[in-house]
Coordinates of C-alpha atoms in Angstrom, one line a residue:
M1 CA 0.1 0.0 -0.2
A2 CA 1.1 3.5 -1.6
E3 CA 1.9 5.5 1.8
Q4 CA -0.8 8.4 0.4
D5 CA -3.4 5.2 -0.1
R6 CA -2.2 4.5 4.0
D7 CA -2.9 8.0 4.8
D8 CA -6.1 8.2 3.2
F9 CA -6.9 4.7 4.5
F10 CA -6.3 5.7 8.4
A11 CA -8.0 9.3 7.7
E12 CA -11.5 7.7 6.5
T13 CA -11.4 5.2 8.9
K14 CA -11.4 7.5 11.4
Q15 CA -13.8 10.1 10.3
F16 CA -16.1 6.6 10.0
E17 CA -15.5 6.0 13.9
E18 CA -16.1 9.9 14.5
L19 CA -19.4 9.6 12.7
M20 CA -20.9 6.1 14.6
M21 CA -20.1 8.2 17.7
M22 CA -22.2 11.0 16.6
Y23 CA -24.8 9.1 15.5
E24 CA -24.5 7.2 18.8
C25 CA -24.7 10.7 20.9
A26 CA -27.5 11.6 18.4
I27 CA -29.5 8.2 20.0
K28 CA -29.1 9.4 23.3
E29 CA -30.4 12.7 22.2
V30 CA -33.2 10.9 21.0
Q31 CA -34.1 8.7 23.7
T32 CA -33.9 11.0 27.1
K33 CA -36.7 12.8 25.1
L34 CA -38.8 9.9 24.9
E35 CA -38.0 9.2 28.0
I36 CA -39.1 12.7 29.3
L37 CA -42.6 12.9 27.7
D38 CA -42.7 9.0 29.1
R39 CA -42.3 10.1 31.8
E40 CA -44.9 13.5 31.8
F41 CA -47.5 11.0 30.2
S42 CA -47.3 8.8 33.6
V43 CA -47.3 12.2 36.3
R44 CA -50.4 13.8 34.2
Y45 CA -52.6 10.7 33.1
R46 CA -51.3 8.2 35.2
R47 CA -50.6 5.6 32.2
N48 CA -47.2 5.0 30.6
P49 CA -47.6 5.0 26.7
I50 CA -44.1 3.4 26.0
S51 CA -43.8 -0.2 27.4
S52 CA -39.8 -0.3 25.8
I53 CA -37.5 1.7 24.1
E54 CA -34.5 0.4 22.2
S55 CA -31.7 0.8 19.9
R56 CA -29.3 0.1 17.0
I57 CA -26.7 1.7 15.2
K58 CA -26.9 0.2 11.6
S59 CA -22.9 -2.6 11.2
P60 CA -20.7 -1.7 8.6
M61 CA -21.9 -4.1 6.4
S62 CA -25.4 -3.0 6.8
I63 CA -23.9 0.3 5.2
Y64 CA -21.8 -1.0 2.8
R65 CA -24.7 -2.9 1.6
K66 CA -27.3 -0.5 1.4
L67 CA -24.6 1.9 -0.4
H68 CA -24.1 -0.8 -2.6
R69 CA -27.2 -1.5 -3.5
D70 CA -28.4 2.2 -4.1
G71 CA -25.2 2.9 -6.4
L72 CA -23.1 4.5 -4.3
T73 CA -19.5 4.6 -3.5
V74 CA -18.5 3.5 0.1
S75 CA -17.6 6.9 1.5
V76 CA -18.1 9.0 5.2
K77 CA -19.5 11.5 3.2
N78 CA -22.2 9.1 1.6
I79 CA -23.3 7.3 4.7
S80 CA -24.0 11.0 6.2
R81 CA -25.9 12.6 2.8
N82 CA -27.8 10.1 1.7
L83 CA -28.4 6.9 4.5
N84 CA -31.4 7.8 7.0
D85 CA -31.4 5.0 9.8
V86 CA -27.7 4.5 10.4
A87 CA -29.2 5.2 13.6
G88 CA -32.2 3.8 15.1
I89 CA -34.5 3.8 17.8
R90 CA -37.5 1.6 18.4
I91 CA -40.3 2.1 20.7
I92 CA -42.7 -0.3 21.5
C93 CA -46.4 0.7 23.2
N94 CA -49.2 -0.9 24.6
F95 CA -51.9 0.3 22.2
I96 CA -52.5 1.4 18.7
D97 CA -53.6 5.3 20.0
D98 CA -50.2 5.1 22.0
I99 CA -48.1 4.8 18.9
Y100 CA -50.5 8.3 17.3
D101 CA -50.1 10.0 21.1
I102 CA -45.7 9.9 20.4
V103 CA -45.8 10.7 16.7
R104 CA -48.1 14.1 17.8
M105 CA -45.5 14.8 21.0
V106 CA -41.9 14.1 19.1
A107 CA -43.6 16.6 16.7
K108 CA -44.2 19.0 19.1
Q109 CA -40.6 18.9 20.4
D110 CA -38.8 22.2 19.3
D111 CA -35.1 20.6 18.6
L112 CA -36.1 18.0 16.5
R113 CA -37.1 18.0 13.0
V114 CA -39.4 15.7 11.3
I115 CA -38.4 15.1 7.7
E116 CA -40.3 12.2 6.6
T117 CA -42.6 9.6 7.7
K118 CA -44.5 6.9 7.2
D119 CA -47.6 4.8 8.2
Y120 CA -47.8 1.2 7.9
I121 CA -50.6 1.1 10.4
R122 CA -53.3 2.4 8.5
T123 CA -51.5 1.0 5.1
P124 CA -49.6 -1.7 6.1
K125 CA -47.1 -2.7 3.7
D126 CA -48.0 -6.2 1.2
N127 CA -46.5 -8.9 3.4
G128 CA -48.4 -7.7 6.5
Y129 CA -45.8 -5.5 8.4
R130 CA -46.8 -2.7 10.8
S131 CA -45.4 0.2 12.1
Y132 CA -45.0 3.5 12.0
H133 CA -41.5 5.1 10.9
M134 CA -40.3 8.7 11.5
I135 CA -37.1 10.2 10.4
V136 CA -36.1 13.5 12.2
E137 CA -32.9 15.5 12.9
V138 CA -31.7 16.6 15.5
P139 CA -28.7 18.8 17.1
V140 CA -25.6 17.3 19.3
F141 CA -23.4 19.7 20.6
F142 CA -19.9 18.3 20.6
S143 CA -17.1 20.5 22.3
R144 CA -16.2 22.2 18.7
S145 CA -19.7 22.1 16.8
K146 CA -22.6 21.8 16.6
Q147 CA -24.3 18.7 14.3
I148 CA -27.2 17.8 12.7
M149 CA -28.2 13.7 12.8
K150 CA -30.8 11.6 11.4
V151 CA -32.6 9.5 13.5
E152 CA -35.0 6.7 12.4
I153 CA -37.6 6.1 14.9
Q154 CA -40.1 2.9 14.3
I155 CA -43.0 3.0 16.6
R156 CA -45.0 -0.2 17.1
T157 CA -47.2 -2.2 19.5
I158 CA -46.0 -5.0 21.2
A159 CA -48.2 -7.5 18.6
M160 CA -46.6 -5.5 15.4
N161 CA -43.1 -6.2 16.6
F162 CA -43.9 -9.6 17.6
W163 CA -45.1 -10.1 14.4
A164 CA -42.3 -8.6 13.2
S165 CA -39.5 -9.8 14.8
L166 CA -40.2 -13.6 13.5
E167 CA -41.1 -12.9 10.4
H168 CA -37.7 -11.4 10.0
Q169 CA -35.8 -15.1 11.7
I170 CA -38.1 -16.6 9.5
R171 CA -38.0 -15.1 6.1
Y172 CA -34.1 -13.3 6.1
K173 CA -32.1 -15.9 8.7
K174 CA -33.7 -18.8 7.3
N175 CA -32.9 -17.9 3.9
I176 CA -35.9 -19.2 2.9
E177 CA -36.8 -16.7 -0.2
N178 CA -35.7 -18.7 -2.8
M179 CA -37.2 -22.3 -1.1
E180 CA -39.6 -24.2 -2.4
G181 CA -43.2 -23.4 -1.2
I182 CA -42.2 -19.7 -0.4
E183 CA -45.4 -18.3 -1.4
E184 CA -47.8 -20.8 1.1
I185 CA -45.3 -19.4 4.0
S186 CA -45.6 -16.1 2.5
R187 CA -49.3 -16.0 2.7
E188 CA -49.3 -17.6 6.4
L189 CA -47.4 -14.4 7.7
Y190 CA -50.3 -12.1 5.7
E191 CA -52.8 -14.2 7.6
A192 CA -50.6 -13.9 11.3
A193 CA -50.3 -10.4 10.8
E194 CA -54.2 -9.8 9.5
I195 CA -54.6 -11.7 13.4
I196 CA -52.8 -9.4 15.0
A197 CA -53.5 -6.7 13.4
Q198 CA -57.3 -7.6 14.9
T199 CA -56.1 -8.6 18.2
D200 CA -54.3 -4.9 18.4
R201 CA -57.6 -3.7 17.9
K202 CA -59.4 -5.2 20.3
M203 CA -57.2 -4.6 22.7
Q204 CA -57.5 -1.2 21.7
N205 CA -61.4 -1.2 21.9
I206 CA -61.4 -2.6 25.6
K207 CA -59.5 0.1 26.6
N208 CA -61.7 2.5 25.1
K209 CA -64.1 0.9 27.3
I210 CA -62.6 0.9 30.6
D211 CA -61.9 4.6 29.8
Q212 CA -65.3 5.2 29.3
F213 CA -66.7 3.4 33.1
Q214 CA -63.9 5.2 34.3
D215 CA -64.9 8.4 33.2
I216 CA -68.4 8.1 34.3
A217 CA -67.8 6.8 37.5
Q218 CA -65.2 9.5 38.2
D219 CA -68.4 12.1 36.9
D220 CA -70.7 10.3 39.5
R221 CA -68.3 10.7 42.6
K222 CA -68.1 14.4 41.6
E223 CA -71.8 14.9 41.4
K224 CA -72.3 13.0 44.8
A225 CA -69.5 14.7 46.8
E226 CA -70.8 18.1 45.0
W227 CA -74.6 17.2 46.5
M228 CA -73.1 16.2 49.9
R229 CA -71.6 19.3 50.6

């Protein structure tokens, strides 16, 4: 390896490490905001819309494959300019309504900018996949500069995440795309997604009924207290 090539390689490697560090910090910024919103919600409404939060940074191989698939050379500049999902956060909610509560709260944050949304809940993918995706830009303050970083946020119910996790393991990790009978497997996976979606809607309806009963009971208690004065 020529001396100049070696220096270029080491410089690019250092820049890549710094970029991954920036993405990690961006995840921390967004995750902290989400935890604060969830805590505030729990105090105001006595329940938590967020069941859990997961995060990840794309692996170097995944980054390479995506750039290669898009016909782009592998460089730090192309990563930051062309990839929106290097840093990812997954929010798991209990109910469908919680997802849209989170979406609205995130969109109201002054120092976050939502640059893209995809609602795969109201319009599922052809394979049955359901989730709400947001790409946000968040400022991250370092010792020498402020960097605007992109983070992908996926918001799902527990049931949606259950299906998506198993579908990914079955379809991709088992390398079944070219096996005989894949059409039948795809159909059964789609049917399972529909059953899970029906369960999500059923649980949401049950929760709504309970909320209505509690509201009526609270109104009755207030009326009784006023009468007793």
